[in-house]
Amino acid sequence: MATQEAPQRAKWSGKWAFILSAAASAVGLGNLWRFPYLAAKYGGGTFLLTYFVLVFTFGLSLLLLEIAFGRKTRLSVFSAFRSYGKRYAPIGFLAVAVPFIITPYYCIIGGWVTKYLTAYVTNSAASIADVGGESGAFFTSFITSPVASQVFMLVFMAITVGVVALGVKNGIEKANFVMMPALIVMAVAIAIFTIVQPGAMEGVAYYLCPDFSKFSPELVINALGQMFYSLSLAMAIMITYGSYVDKKDNLPTSAARIVSFDFIVSFLAGIMIVPGAFIALGSADAVAAKAGPSLMFVTLPQVFSDMGFAGQIVGFVFFLLVLFAALTSAISLTEACVSNIQDATSWSRKKSLGIFTVFLVVCGIVINAGYSGLSFIQPMGEGSTLLDFFDFISNSVLMPIVAICTCIFVGFIIKPKAIIDEIRQSSTFGAAGAWAFMIKFVAPVLVLVILVTNILPYLGIG
Ligand code: PHE
């Protein structure tokens, strides 16, 4: 059983430090970049409503599970699973593999954001939106540049590693205390600014009013996948963060706050971006057809460019907000990796971070070169990149596998009661019955559906 306690386990300085840091991990590129394009693509309001329901039932239950499991074992993920017997170590191993795969490519996208931020300082909004009459040219020429894209990635990595080097209390908590409130203020300001733009109301209506004819199983699967990614679930993060939580903290309340925070930022991101896409692209159908990963880096700069000089300022504030969100998530990913290296090897925190940094830089450079020197490697078919491949492996394959294994492990091996008892140490947890049902039966089935739908197209079926 989980009795061994790591000797100098870090601790949050308080309940709010934990809530804020977990929210900071959750709020990231997933909210600002991924959520709006999925919402735009899958019918606006319909997607928003489905996402809301999933997040506050299913997402909340899984988040609570991870935090409570972390707090119960007081170990990081790999050791937490192993403490129940060697045969469960592979679940921990897979879970830990996820942040190791995500962090390098997350930093590449963080580098893109850093580049855009500096570009809005030095260039006019028009020159970022449009190079030689081609709207995506700025983006494409940057990401395919062999040197500049690496430099910006390294800058982003340096800030991330720098904060983690300062430790849980002095680095992570302090950085989040500054960046998270700033992020919210900027998000609200830009959302208001967007709504008052001429022509924005049509987009706002599309985003807020559900049209049930747009409902589809594909929509639900994408909403579920987004939820996992956005809440940083099944990625060893929340278990690690939970392991630093005080035994007196009320876990259901904390989990509900984290989930709400994350949802609000996604919601605001939609308000900032979906109406903009409407203004730039014209109609719901055009938005649905064109919405994709390039929404933030190509379509949105067009919207800023149409605002004239104000566009340069809005563009700057917008990318600062995205940078903060990306940094706080990258910090949490790095922290999860480092804390797991430390526990698995009993190296010092410093040594673990040093070795992880070498890994991060080498993998980042190689994956990033997938857009330039190594672009002949197209692991997922014509035109795909190394980044697409690692994103697919981590989010579409490993994440659902880890989620299913975790639910089965808690539901049938250690039994929900073990986690319920942990939660009840500091709260009444009236919803324990519904929660256990969710973890044992609903979650594994739903996640299995996500896994199968993700993988089938690559096996030539479906
Ligand atoms: N949840 C973060 C986001 O929405 C991404 C992330 C995934 C962060 C996994 C940490 C771990 O962008």
mmCIF file of N, CA and C in Angstrom, residues 234-361:
data_model
loop_
_atom_site.group_PDB
_atom_site.id
_atom_site.type_symbol
_atom_site.label_atom_id
_atom_site.label_comp_id
_atom_site.label_asym_id
_atom_site.label_seq_id
_atom_site.Cartn_x
_atom_site.Cartn_y
_atom_site.Cartn_z
ATOM 1 N N ALA A 234 -5.352 13.031 -17.364
ATOM 2 C CA ALA A 234 -4.670 11.834 -17.861
ATOM 3 C C ALA A 234 -3.273 12.146 -18.376
ATOM 4 N N MET A 235 -2.630 13.125 -17.768
ATOM 5 C CA MET A 235 -1.299 13.492 -18.238
ATOM 6 C C MET A 235 -0.340 13.617 -17.072
ATOM 7 N N ALA A 236 -0.653 12.999 -15.982
ATOM 8 C CA ALA A 236 0.219 12.991 -14.820
ATOM 9 C C ALA A 236 0.307 14.337 -14.112
ATOM 10 N N ILE A 237 -0.323 15.353 -14.643
ATOM 11 C CA ILE A 237 -0.158 16.677 -14.052
ATOM 12 C C ILE A 237 -0.967 16.812 -12.764
ATOM 13 N N MET A 238 -2.257 16.537 -12.854
ATOM 14 C CA MET A 238 -3.108 16.816 -11.704
ATOM 15 C C MET A 238 -2.819 15.865 -10.541
ATOM 16 N N ILE A 239 -2.348 14.658 -10.850
ATOM 17 C CA ILE A 239 -1.962 13.751 -9.760
ATOM 18 C C ILE A 239 -0.750 14.343 -9.039
ATOM 19 N N THR A 240 0.209 14.820 -9.827
ATOM 20 C CA THR A 240 1.402 15.426 -9.229
ATOM 21 C C THR A 240 1.020 16.644 -8.389
ATOM 22 N N TYR A 241 0.193 17.518 -8.951
ATOM 23 C CA TYR A 241 -0.213 18.720 -8.212
ATOM 24 C C TYR A 241 -1.023 18.336 -6.969
ATOM 25 N N GLY A 242 -1.840 17.307 -7.101
ATOM 26 C CA GLY A 242 -2.638 16.846 -5.963
ATOM 27 C C GLY A 242 -1.743 16.364 -4.838
ATOM 28 N N SER A 243 -0.581 15.824 -5.195
ATOM 29 C CA SER A 243 0.294 15.279 -4.166
ATOM 30 C C SER A 243 0.900 16.379 -3.298
ATOM 31 N N TYR A 244 0.802 17.623 -3.721
ATOM 32 C CA TYR A 244 1.323 18.729 -2.895
ATOM 33 C C TYR A 244 0.207 19.392 -2.075
ATOM 34 N N VAL A 245 -1.014 18.832 -2.154
ATOM 35 C CA VAL A 245 -2.156 19.496 -1.509
ATOM 36 C C VAL A 245 -2.271 19.107 -0.040
ATOM 37 N N ASP A 246 -2.670 20.067 0.751
ATOM 38 C CA ASP A 246 -2.817 19.842 2.184
ATOM 39 C C ASP A 246 -4.000 18.912 2.473
ATOM 40 N N LYS A 247 -3.851 18.090 3.489
ATOM 41 C CA LYS A 247 -4.909 17.132 3.848
ATOM 42 C C LYS A 247 -6.195 17.821 4.283
ATOM 43 N N LYS A 248 -6.108 19.108 4.616
ATOM 44 C CA LYS A 248 -7.318 19.789 5.103
ATOM 45 C C LYS A 248 -8.131 20.447 3.980
ATOM 46 N N ASP A 249 -7.551 20.536 2.791
ATOM 47 C CA ASP A 249 -8.271 21.229 1.706
ATOM 48 C C ASP A 249 -9.507 20.442 1.255
ATOM 49 N N ASN A 250 -10.577 21.175 0.996
ATOM 50 C CA ASN A 250 -11.803 20.557 0.497
ATOM 51 C C ASN A 250 -11.631 20.294 -1.014
ATOM 52 N N LEU A 251 -11.498 19.027 -1.356
ATOM 53 C CA LEU A 251 -11.135 18.718 -2.747
ATOM 54 C C LEU A 251 -12.259 18.975 -3.765
ATOM 55 N N PRO A 252 -13.522 18.569 -3.468
ATOM 56 C CA PRO A 252 -14.555 18.851 -4.475
ATOM 57 C C PRO A 252 -14.685 20.346 -4.768
ATOM 58 N N THR A 253 -14.603 21.181 -3.736
ATOM 59 C CA THR A 253 -14.707 22.623 -3.989
ATOM 60 C C THR A 253 -13.534 23.100 -4.824
ATOM 61 N N SER A 254 -12.323 22.648 -4.475
ATOM 62 C CA SER A 254 -11.162 23.077 -5.252
ATOM 63 C C SER A 254 -11.309 22.634 -6.704
ATOM 64 N N ALA A 255 -11.716 21.379 -6.903
ATOM 65 C CA ALA A 255 -11.840 20.867 -8.278
ATOM 66 C C ALA A 255 -12.880 21.687 -9.044
ATOM 67 N N ALA A 256 -13.988 22.019 -8.381
ATOM 68 C CA ALA A 256 -15.038 22.785 -9.069
ATOM 69 C C ALA A 256 -14.516 24.165 -9.454
ATOM 70 N N ARG A 257 -13.696 24.743 -8.596
ATOM 71 C CA ARG A 257 -13.154 26.069 -8.915
ATOM 72 C C ARG A 257 -12.201 25.994 -10.101
ATOM 73 N N ILE A 258 -11.373 24.965 -10.119
ATOM 74 C CA ILE A 258 -10.412 24.831 -11.221
ATOM 75 C C ILE A 258 -11.157 24.663 -12.544
ATOM 76 N N VAL A 259 -12.163 23.790 -12.506
ATOM 77 C CA VAL A 259 -12.933 23.532 -13.726
ATOM 78 C C VAL A 259 -13.644 24.814 -14.186
ATOM 79 N N SER A 260 -14.200 25.566 -13.238
ATOM 80 C CA SER A 260 -14.916 26.787 -13.625
ATOM 81 C C SER A 260 -13.949 27.796 -14.253
ATOM 82 N N PHE A 261 -12.810 27.922 -13.635
ATOM 83 C CA PHE A 261 -11.806 28.852 -14.143
ATOM 84 C C PHE A 261 -11.473 28.505 -15.596
ATOM 85 N N ASP A 262 -11.224 27.230 -15.798
ATOM 86 C CA ASP A 262 -10.832 26.775 -17.130
ATOM 87 C C ASP A 262 -11.964 27.016 -18.131
ATOM 88 N N PHE A 263 -13.189 26.726 -17.692
ATOM 89 C CA PHE A 263 -14.314 26.909 -18.618
ATOM 90 C C PHE A 263 -14.491 28.387 -18.972
ATOM 91 N N ILE A 264 -14.373 29.249 -17.965
ATOM 92 C CA ILE A 264 -14.579 30.681 -18.224
ATOM 93 C C ILE A 264 -13.561 31.194 -19.241
ATOM 94 N N VAL A 265 -12.315 30.758 -19.112
ATOM 95 C CA VAL A 265 -11.325 31.244 -20.067
ATOM 96 C C VAL A 265 -11.619 30.716 -21.480
ATOM 97 N N SER A 266 -12.028 29.462 -21.589
ATOM 98 C CA SER A 266 -12.396 28.951 -22.922
ATOM 99 C C SER A 266 -13.565 29.747 -23.481
ATOM 100 N N PHE A 267 -14.538 29.994 -22.620
ATOM 101 C CA PHE A 267 -15.718 30.743 -23.053
ATOM 102 C C PHE A 267 -15.322 32.131 -23.579
ATOM 103 N N LEU A 268 -14.466 32.804 -22.816
ATOM 104 C CA LEU A 268 -14.021 34.138 -23.242
ATOM 105 C C LEU A 268 -13.211 34.066 -24.537
ATOM 106 N N ALA A 269 -12.417 33.024 -24.660
ATOM 107 C CA ALA A 269 -11.617 32.885 -25.879
ATOM 108 C C ALA A 269 -12.538 32.766 -27.085
ATOM 109 N N GLY A 270 -13.630 32.045 -26.908
ATOM 110 C CA GLY A 270 -14.600 31.924 -27.999
ATOM 111 C C GLY A 270 -15.188 33.274 -28.368
ATOM 112 N N ILE A 271 -15.504 34.064 -27.321
ATOM 113 C CA ILE A 271 -16.068 35.404 -27.580
ATOM 114 C C ILE A 271 -15.040 36.278 -28.293
ATOM 115 N N MET A 272 -13.770 36.079 -27.961
ATOM 116 C CA MET A 272 -12.736 36.914 -28.592
ATOM 117 C C MET A 272 -12.542 36.525 -30.046
ATOM 118 N N ILE A 273 -12.640 35.235 -30.326
ATOM 119 C CA ILE A 273 -12.157 34.763 -31.620
ATOM 120 C C ILE A 273 -13.267 34.423 -32.620
ATOM 121 N N VAL A 274 -14.353 33.791 -32.138
ATOM 122 C CA VAL A 274 -15.371 33.352 -33.109
ATOM 123 C C VAL A 274 -15.996 34.540 -33.868
ATOM 124 N N PRO A 275 -16.402 35.628 -33.180
ATOM 125 C CA PRO A 275 -16.950 36.749 -33.958
ATOM 126 C C PRO A 275 -15.927 37.330 -34.929
ATOM 127 N N GLY A 276 -14.660 37.336 -34.521
ATOM 128 C CA GLY A 276 -13.609 37.822 -35.414
ATOM 129 C C GLY A 276 -13.558 36.983 -36.681
ATOM 130 N N ALA A 277 -13.670 35.664 -36.492
ATOM 131 C CA ALA A 277 -13.645 34.774 -37.656
ATOM 132 C C ALA A 277 -14.851 35.066 -38.557
ATOM 133 N N PHE A 278 -15.963 35.393 -37.952
ATOM 134 C CA PHE A 278 -17.163 35.741 -38.726
ATOM 135 C C PHE A 278 -16.930 36.980 -39.558
ATOM 136 N N ILE A 279 -16.316 37.981 -38.906
ATOM 137 C CA ILE A 279 -16.075 39.226 -39.640
ATOM 138 C C ILE A 279 -15.120 38.950 -40.807
ATOM 139 N N ALA A 280 -14.088 38.155 -40.531
ATOM 140 C CA ALA A 280 -13.100 37.914 -41.591
ATOM 141 C C ALA A 280 -13.615 36.983 -42.686
ATOM 142 N N LEU A 281 -14.433 36.011 -42.304
ATOM 143 C CA LEU A 281 -14.788 34.983 -43.303
ATOM 144 C C LEU A 281 -16.219 35.117 -43.830
ATOM 145 N N GLY A 282 -17.053 35.866 -43.145
ATOM 146 C CA GLY A 282 -18.359 36.185 -43.729
ATOM 147 C C GLY A 282 -19.568 35.403 -43.263
ATOM 148 N N SER A 283 -19.511 34.064 -43.262
ATOM 149 C CA SER A 283 -20.740 33.333 -42.933
ATOM 150 C C SER A 283 -20.435 32.134 -42.045
ATOM 151 N N ALA A 284 -21.508 31.596 -41.462
ATOM 152 C CA ALA A 284 -21.341 30.443 -40.577
ATOM 153 C C ALA A 284 -20.695 29.285 -41.335
ATOM 154 N N ASP A 285 -21.108 29.080 -42.564
ATOM 155 C CA ASP A 285 -20.569 27.954 -43.314
ATOM 156 C C ASP A 285 -19.084 28.141 -43.605
ATOM 157 N N ALA A 286 -18.731 29.393 -43.958
ATOM 158 C CA ALA A 286 -17.313 29.652 -44.241
ATOM 159 C C ALA A 286 -16.488 29.450 -42.980
ATOM 160 N N VAL A 287 -17.052 29.891 -41.855
ATOM 161 C CA VAL A 287 -16.319 29.730 -40.593
ATOM 162 C C VAL A 287 -16.142 28.250 -40.289
ATOM 163 N N ALA A 288 -17.245 27.492 -40.407
ATOM 164 C CA ALA A 288 -17.172 26.065 -40.096
ATOM 165 C C ALA A 288 -16.201 25.358 -41.039
ATOM 166 N N ALA A 289 -16.196 25.766 -42.308
ATOM 167 C CA ALA A 289 -15.340 25.085 -43.273
ATOM 168 C C ALA A 289 -13.870 25.452 -43.078
ATOM 169 N N LYS A 290 -13.615 26.698 -42.698
ATOM 170 C CA LYS A 290 -12.215 27.144 -42.640
ATOM 171 C C LYS A 290 -11.595 27.102 -41.249
ATOM 172 N N ALA A 291 -12.453 26.902 -40.232
ATOM 173 C CA ALA A 291 -11.905 26.943 -38.881
ATOM 174 C C ALA A 291 -10.922 25.805 -38.692
ATOM 175 N N GLY A 292 -9.757 26.115 -38.223
ATOM 176 C CA GLY A 292 -8.750 25.083 -37.987
ATOM 177 C C GLY A 292 -7.632 25.697 -37.191
ATOM 178 N N PRO A 293 -6.565 24.949 -37.032
ATOM 179 C CA PRO A 293 -5.466 25.440 -36.212
ATOM 180 C C PRO A 293 -4.947 26.820 -36.630
ATOM 181 N N SER A 294 -5.131 27.190 -37.898
ATOM 182 C CA SER A 294 -4.569 28.470 -38.326
ATOM 183 C C SER A 294 -5.437 29.660 -37.925
ATOM 184 N N LEU A 295 -6.581 29.385 -37.272
ATOM 185 C CA LEU A 295 -7.487 30.474 -36.904
ATOM 186 C C LEU A 295 -6.766 31.572 -36.114
ATOM 187 N N MET A 296 -5.975 31.144 -35.131
ATOM 188 C CA MET A 296 -5.322 32.146 -34.293
ATOM 189 C C MET A 296 -4.165 32.847 -35.001
ATOM 190 N N PHE A 297 -3.437 32.104 -35.831
ATOM 191 C CA PHE A 297 -2.217 32.675 -36.394
ATOM 192 C C PHE A 297 -2.426 33.312 -37.768
ATOM 193 N N VAL A 298 -3.539 33.007 -38.404
ATOM 194 C CA VAL A 298 -3.756 33.572 -39.736
ATOM 195 C C VAL A 298 -5.031 34.427 -39.802
ATOM 196 N N THR A 299 -6.176 33.851 -39.399
ATOM 197 C CA THR A 299 -7.439 34.595 -39.523
ATOM 198 C C THR A 299 -7.472 35.791 -38.572
ATOM 199 N N LEU A 300 -7.069 35.551 -37.341
ATOM 200 C CA LEU A 300 -7.155 36.622 -36.352
ATOM 201 C C LEU A 300 -6.277 37.829 -36.699
ATOM 202 N N PRO A 301 -5.037 37.615 -37.137
ATOM 203 C CA PRO A 301 -4.244 38.773 -37.574
ATOM 204 C C PRO A 301 -4.928 39.581 -38.687
ATOM 205 N N GLN A 302 -5.743 38.909 -39.509
ATOM 206 C CA GLN A 302 -6.488 39.682 -40.528
ATOM 207 C C GLN A 302 -7.481 40.611 -39.854
ATOM 208 N N VAL A 303 -8.141 40.090 -38.807
ATOM 209 C CA VAL A 303 -9.106 40.919 -38.088
ATOM 210 C C VAL A 303 -8.383 42.114 -37.459
ATOM 211 N N PHE A 304 -7.224 41.847 -36.843
ATOM 212 C CA PHE A 304 -6.476 42.946 -36.205
ATOM 213 C C PHE A 304 -6.053 43.966 -37.249
ATOM 214 N N SER A 305 -5.682 43.479 -38.402
ATOM 215 C CA SER A 305 -5.215 44.375 -39.447
ATOM 216 C C SER A 305 -6.329 45.327 -39.889
ATOM 217 N N ASP A 306 -7.558 44.837 -39.935
ATOM 218 C CA ASP A 306 -8.678 45.702 -40.335
ATOM 219 C C ASP A 306 -8.973 46.787 -39.309
ATOM 220 N N MET A 307 -8.422 46.610 -38.087
ATOM 221 C CA MET A 307 -8.677 47.635 -37.063
ATOM 222 C C MET A 307 -7.692 48.793 -37.174
ATOM 223 N N GLY A 308 -6.778 48.751 -38.112
ATOM 224 C CA GLY A 308 -5.814 49.837 -38.261
ATOM 225 C C GLY A 308 -4.809 49.852 -37.128
ATOM 226 N N PHE A 309 -4.489 51.049 -36.635
ATOM 227 C CA PHE A 309 -3.459 51.154 -35.605
ATOM 228 C C PHE A 309 -3.885 50.439 -34.320
ATOM 229 N N ALA A 310 -5.179 50.560 -33.977
ATOM 230 C CA ALA A 310 -5.666 49.869 -32.772
ATOM 231 C C ALA A 310 -5.353 48.379 -32.859
ATOM 232 N N GLY A 311 -5.354 47.857 -34.058
ATOM 233 C CA GLY A 311 -5.103 46.431 -34.270
ATOM 234 C C GLY A 311 -3.743 46.000 -33.763
ATOM 235 N N GLN A 312 -2.773 46.906 -33.880
ATOM 236 C CA GLN A 312 -1.434 46.543 -33.418
ATOM 237 C C GLN A 312 -1.421 46.392 -31.892
ATOM 238 N N ILE A 313 -2.173 47.297 -31.243
ATOM 239 C CA ILE A 313 -2.234 47.223 -29.774
ATOM 240 C C ILE A 313 -3.037 45.993 -29.338
ATOM 241 N N VAL A 314 -4.191 45.796 -29.985
ATOM 242 C CA VAL A 314 -5.008 44.636 -29.617
ATOM 243 C C VAL A 314 -4.219 43.353 -29.885
ATOM 244 N N GLY A 315 -3.525 43.323 -30.998
ATOM 245 C CA GLY A 315 -2.726 42.148 -31.348
ATOM 246 C C GLY A 315 -1.675 41.872 -30.278
ATOM 247 N N PHE A 316 -1.025 42.937 -29.825
ATOM 248 C CA PHE A 316 0.000 42.781 -28.796
ATOM 249 C C PHE A 316 -0.615 42.223 -27.502
ATOM 250 N N VAL A 317 -1.694 42.852 -27.070
ATOM 251 C CA VAL A 317 -2.313 42.406 -25.808
ATOM 252 C C VAL A 317 -2.796 40.964 -25.963
ATOM 253 N N PHE A 318 -3.395 40.669 -27.107
ATOM 254 C CA PHE A 318 -3.907 39.319 -27.318
ATOM 255 C C PHE A 318 -2.776 38.288 -27.215
ATOM 256 N N PHE A 319 -1.666 38.542 -27.890
ATOM 257 C CA PHE A 319 -0.604 37.533 -27.849
ATOM 258 C C PHE A 319 0.125 37.506 -26.506
ATOM 259 N N LEU A 320 0.086 38.603 -25.773
ATOM 260 C CA LEU A 320 0.646 38.567 -24.417
ATOM 261 C C LEU A 320 -0.203 37.632 -23.545
ATOM 262 N N LEU A 321 -1.504 37.767 -23.724
ATOM 263 C CA LEU A 321 -2.421 36.903 -22.984
ATOM 264 C C LEU A 321 -2.190 35.437 -23.347
ATOM 265 N N VAL A 322 -2.045 35.159 -24.635
ATOM 266 C CA VAL A 322 -1.807 33.774 -25.053
ATOM 267 C C VAL A 322 -0.460 33.290 -24.520
ATOM 268 N N LEU A 323 0.527 34.173 -24.531
ATOM 269 C CA LEU A 323 1.844 33.782 -24.029
ATOM 270 C C LEU A 323 1.770 33.414 -22.544
ATOM 271 N N PHE A 324 1.075 34.213 -21.768
ATOM 272 C CA PHE A 324 0.943 33.897 -20.338
ATOM 273 C C PHE A 324 0.275 32.534 -20.151
ATOM 274 N N ALA A 325 -0.787 32.320 -20.906
ATOM 275 C CA ALA A 325 -1.501 31.046 -20.770
ATOM 276 C C ALA A 325 -0.582 29.882 -21.160
ATOM 277 N N ALA A 326 0.164 30.057 -22.240
ATOM 278 C CA ALA A 326 1.041 28.986 -22.712
ATOM 279 C C ALA A 326 2.175 28.739 -21.717
ATOM 280 N N LEU A 327 2.719 29.830 -21.163
ATOM 281 C CA LEU A 327 3.819 29.671 -20.212
ATOM 282 C C LEU A 327 3.383 28.937 -18.959
ATOM 283 N N THR A 328 2.238 29.330 -18.409
ATOM 284 C CA THR A 328 1.816 28.680 -17.161
ATOM 285 C C THR A 328 1.572 27.191 -17.393
ATOM 286 N N SER A 329 1.087 26.828 -18.572
ATOM 287 C CA SER A 329 0.891 25.399 -18.857
ATOM 288 C C SER A 329 2.222 24.690 -19.069
ATOM 289 N N ALA A 330 3.125 25.340 -19.788
ATOM 290 C CA ALA A 330 4.426 24.716 -20.032
ATOM 291 C C ALA A 330 5.164 24.513 -18.709
ATOM 292 N N ILE A 331 4.979 25.458 -17.795
ATOM 293 C CA ILE A 331 5.605 25.329 -16.479
ATOM 294 C C ILE A 331 5.062 24.081 -15.774
ATOM 295 N N SER A 332 3.758 23.878 -15.854
ATOM 296 C CA SER A 332 3.175 22.718 -15.171
ATOM 297 C C SER A 332 3.637 21.416 -15.821
ATOM 298 N N LEU A 333 3.764 21.428 -17.126
ATOM 299 C CA LEU A 333 4.251 20.224 -17.815
ATOM 300 C C LEU A 333 5.678 19.914 -17.367
ATOM 301 N N THR A 334 6.511 20.946 -17.326
ATOM 302 C CA THR A 334 7.902 20.756 -16.926
ATOM 303 C C THR A 334 7.980 20.282 -15.477
ATOM 304 N N GLU A 335 7.174 20.881 -14.627
ATOM 305 C CA GLU A 335 7.165 20.494 -13.213
ATOM 306 C C GLU A 335 6.800 19.007 -13.069
ATOM 307 N N ALA A 336 5.800 18.577 -13.832
ATOM 308 C CA ALA A 336 5.396 17.172 -13.735
ATOM 309 C C ALA A 336 6.543 16.256 -14.157
ATOM 310 N N CYS A 337 7.232 16.616 -15.221
ATOM 311 C CA CYS A 337 8.346 15.776 -15.686
ATOM 312 C C CYS A 337 9.457 15.746 -14.637
ATOM 313 N N VAL A 338 9.815 16.934 -14.151
ATOM 314 C CA VAL A 338 10.933 17.011 -13.207
ATOM 315 C C VAL A 338 10.612 16.259 -11.916
ATOM 316 N N SER A 339 9.403 16.451 -11.423
ATOM 317 C CA SER A 339 9.081 15.812 -10.157
ATOM 318 C C SER A 339 9.067 14.290 -10.324
ATOM 319 N N ASN A 340 8.676 13.827 -11.492
ATOM 320 C CA ASN A 340 8.701 12.387 -11.724
ATOM 321 C C ASN A 340 10.114 11.844 -11.892
ATOM 322 N N ILE A 341 10.972 12.625 -12.528
ATOM 323 C CA ILE A 341 12.367 12.176 -12.646
ATOM 324 C C ILE A 341 12.973 12.075 -11.246
ATOM 325 N N GLN A 342 12.687 13.112 -10.458
ATOM 326 C CA GLN A 342 13.228 13.155 -9.104
ATOM 327 C C GLN A 342 12.797 11.933 -8.285
ATOM 328 N N ASP A 343 11.515 11.631 -8.336
ATOM 329 C CA ASP A 343 11.009 10.504 -7.553
ATOM 330 C C ASP A 343 11.536 9.171 -8.052
ATOM 331 N N ALA A 344 11.680 9.063 -9.377
ATOM 332 C CA ALA A 344 12.085 7.770 -9.924
ATOM 333 C C ALA A 344 13.566 7.498 -9.708
ATOM 334 N N THR A 345 14.370 8.570 -9.621
ATOM 335 C CA THR A 345 15.817 8.367 -9.577
ATOM 336 C C THR A 345 16.439 8.759 -8.243
ATOM 337 N N SER A 346 15.685 9.522 -7.463
ATOM 338 C CA SER A 346 16.160 10.199 -6.261
ATOM 339 C C SER A 346 17.357 11.125 -6.522
ATOM 340 N N TRP A 347 17.433 11.679 -7.737
ATOM 341 C CA TRP A 347 18.367 12.768 -8.006
ATOM 342 C C TRP A 347 17.827 14.030 -7.371
ATOM 343 N N SER A 348 18.699 15.042 -7.231
ATOM 344 C CA SER A 348 18.205 16.301 -6.681
ATOM 345 C C SER A 348 17.291 16.960 -7.712
ATOM 346 N N ARG A 349 16.501 17.937 -7.241
ATOM 347 C CA ARG A 349 15.619 18.654 -8.139
ATOM 348 C C ARG A 349 16.422 19.362 -9.246
ATOM 349 N N LYS A 350 17.564 19.896 -8.817
ATOM 350 C CA LYS A 350 18.398 20.635 -9.751
ATOM 351 C C LYS A 350 18.916 19.724 -10.875
ATOM 352 N N LYS A 351 19.418 18.581 -10.473
ATOM 353 C CA LYS A 351 19.967 17.650 -11.460
ATOM 354 C C LYS A 351 18.847 17.161 -12.383
ATOM 355 N N SER A 352 17.680 16.847 -11.800
ATOM 356 C CA SER A 352 16.556 16.362 -12.608
ATOM 357 C C SER A 352 16.149 17.416 -13.633
ATOM 358 N N LEU A 353 16.112 18.663 -13.181
ATOM 359 C CA LEU A 353 15.712 19.738 -14.099
ATOM 360 C C LEU A 353 16.759 19.908 -15.200
ATOM 361 N N GLY A 354 18.044 19.817 -14.813
ATOM 362 C CA GLY A 354 19.118 19.972 -15.792
ATOM 363 C C GLY A 354 19.016 18.913 -16.885
ATOM 364 N N ILE A 355 18.820 17.682 -16.471
ATOM 365 C CA ILE A 355 18.752 16.602 -17.454
ATOM 366 C C ILE A 355 17.493 16.753 -18.308
ATOM 367 N N PHE A 356 16.405 17.147 -17.661
ATOM 368 C CA PHE A 356 15.178 17.330 -18.439
ATOM 369 C C PHE A 356 15.353 18.453 -19.469
ATOM 370 N N THR A 357 16.076 19.507 -19.073
ATOM 371 C CA THR A 357 16.266 20.627 -20.001
ATOM 372 C C THR A 357 17.017 20.168 -21.257
ATOM 373 N N VAL A 358 18.025 19.323 -21.050
ATOM 374 C CA VAL A 358 18.756 18.820 -22.218
ATOM 375 C C VAL A 358 17.797 18.043 -23.124
ATOM 376 N N PHE A 359 17.007 17.197 -22.519
ATOM 377 C CA PHE A 359 16.026 16.411 -23.282
ATOM 378 C C PHE A 359 15.077 17.345 -24.048
ATOM 379 N N LEU A 360 14.604 18.363 -23.331
ATOM 380 C CA LEU A 360 13.620 19.288 -23.907
ATOM 381 C C LEU A 360 14.191 20.004 -25.127
ATOM 382 N N VAL A 361 15.414 20.509 -24.961
ATOM 383 C CA VAL A 361 16.018 21.285 -26.046
ATOM 384 C C VAL A 361 16.271 20.384 -27.262
#
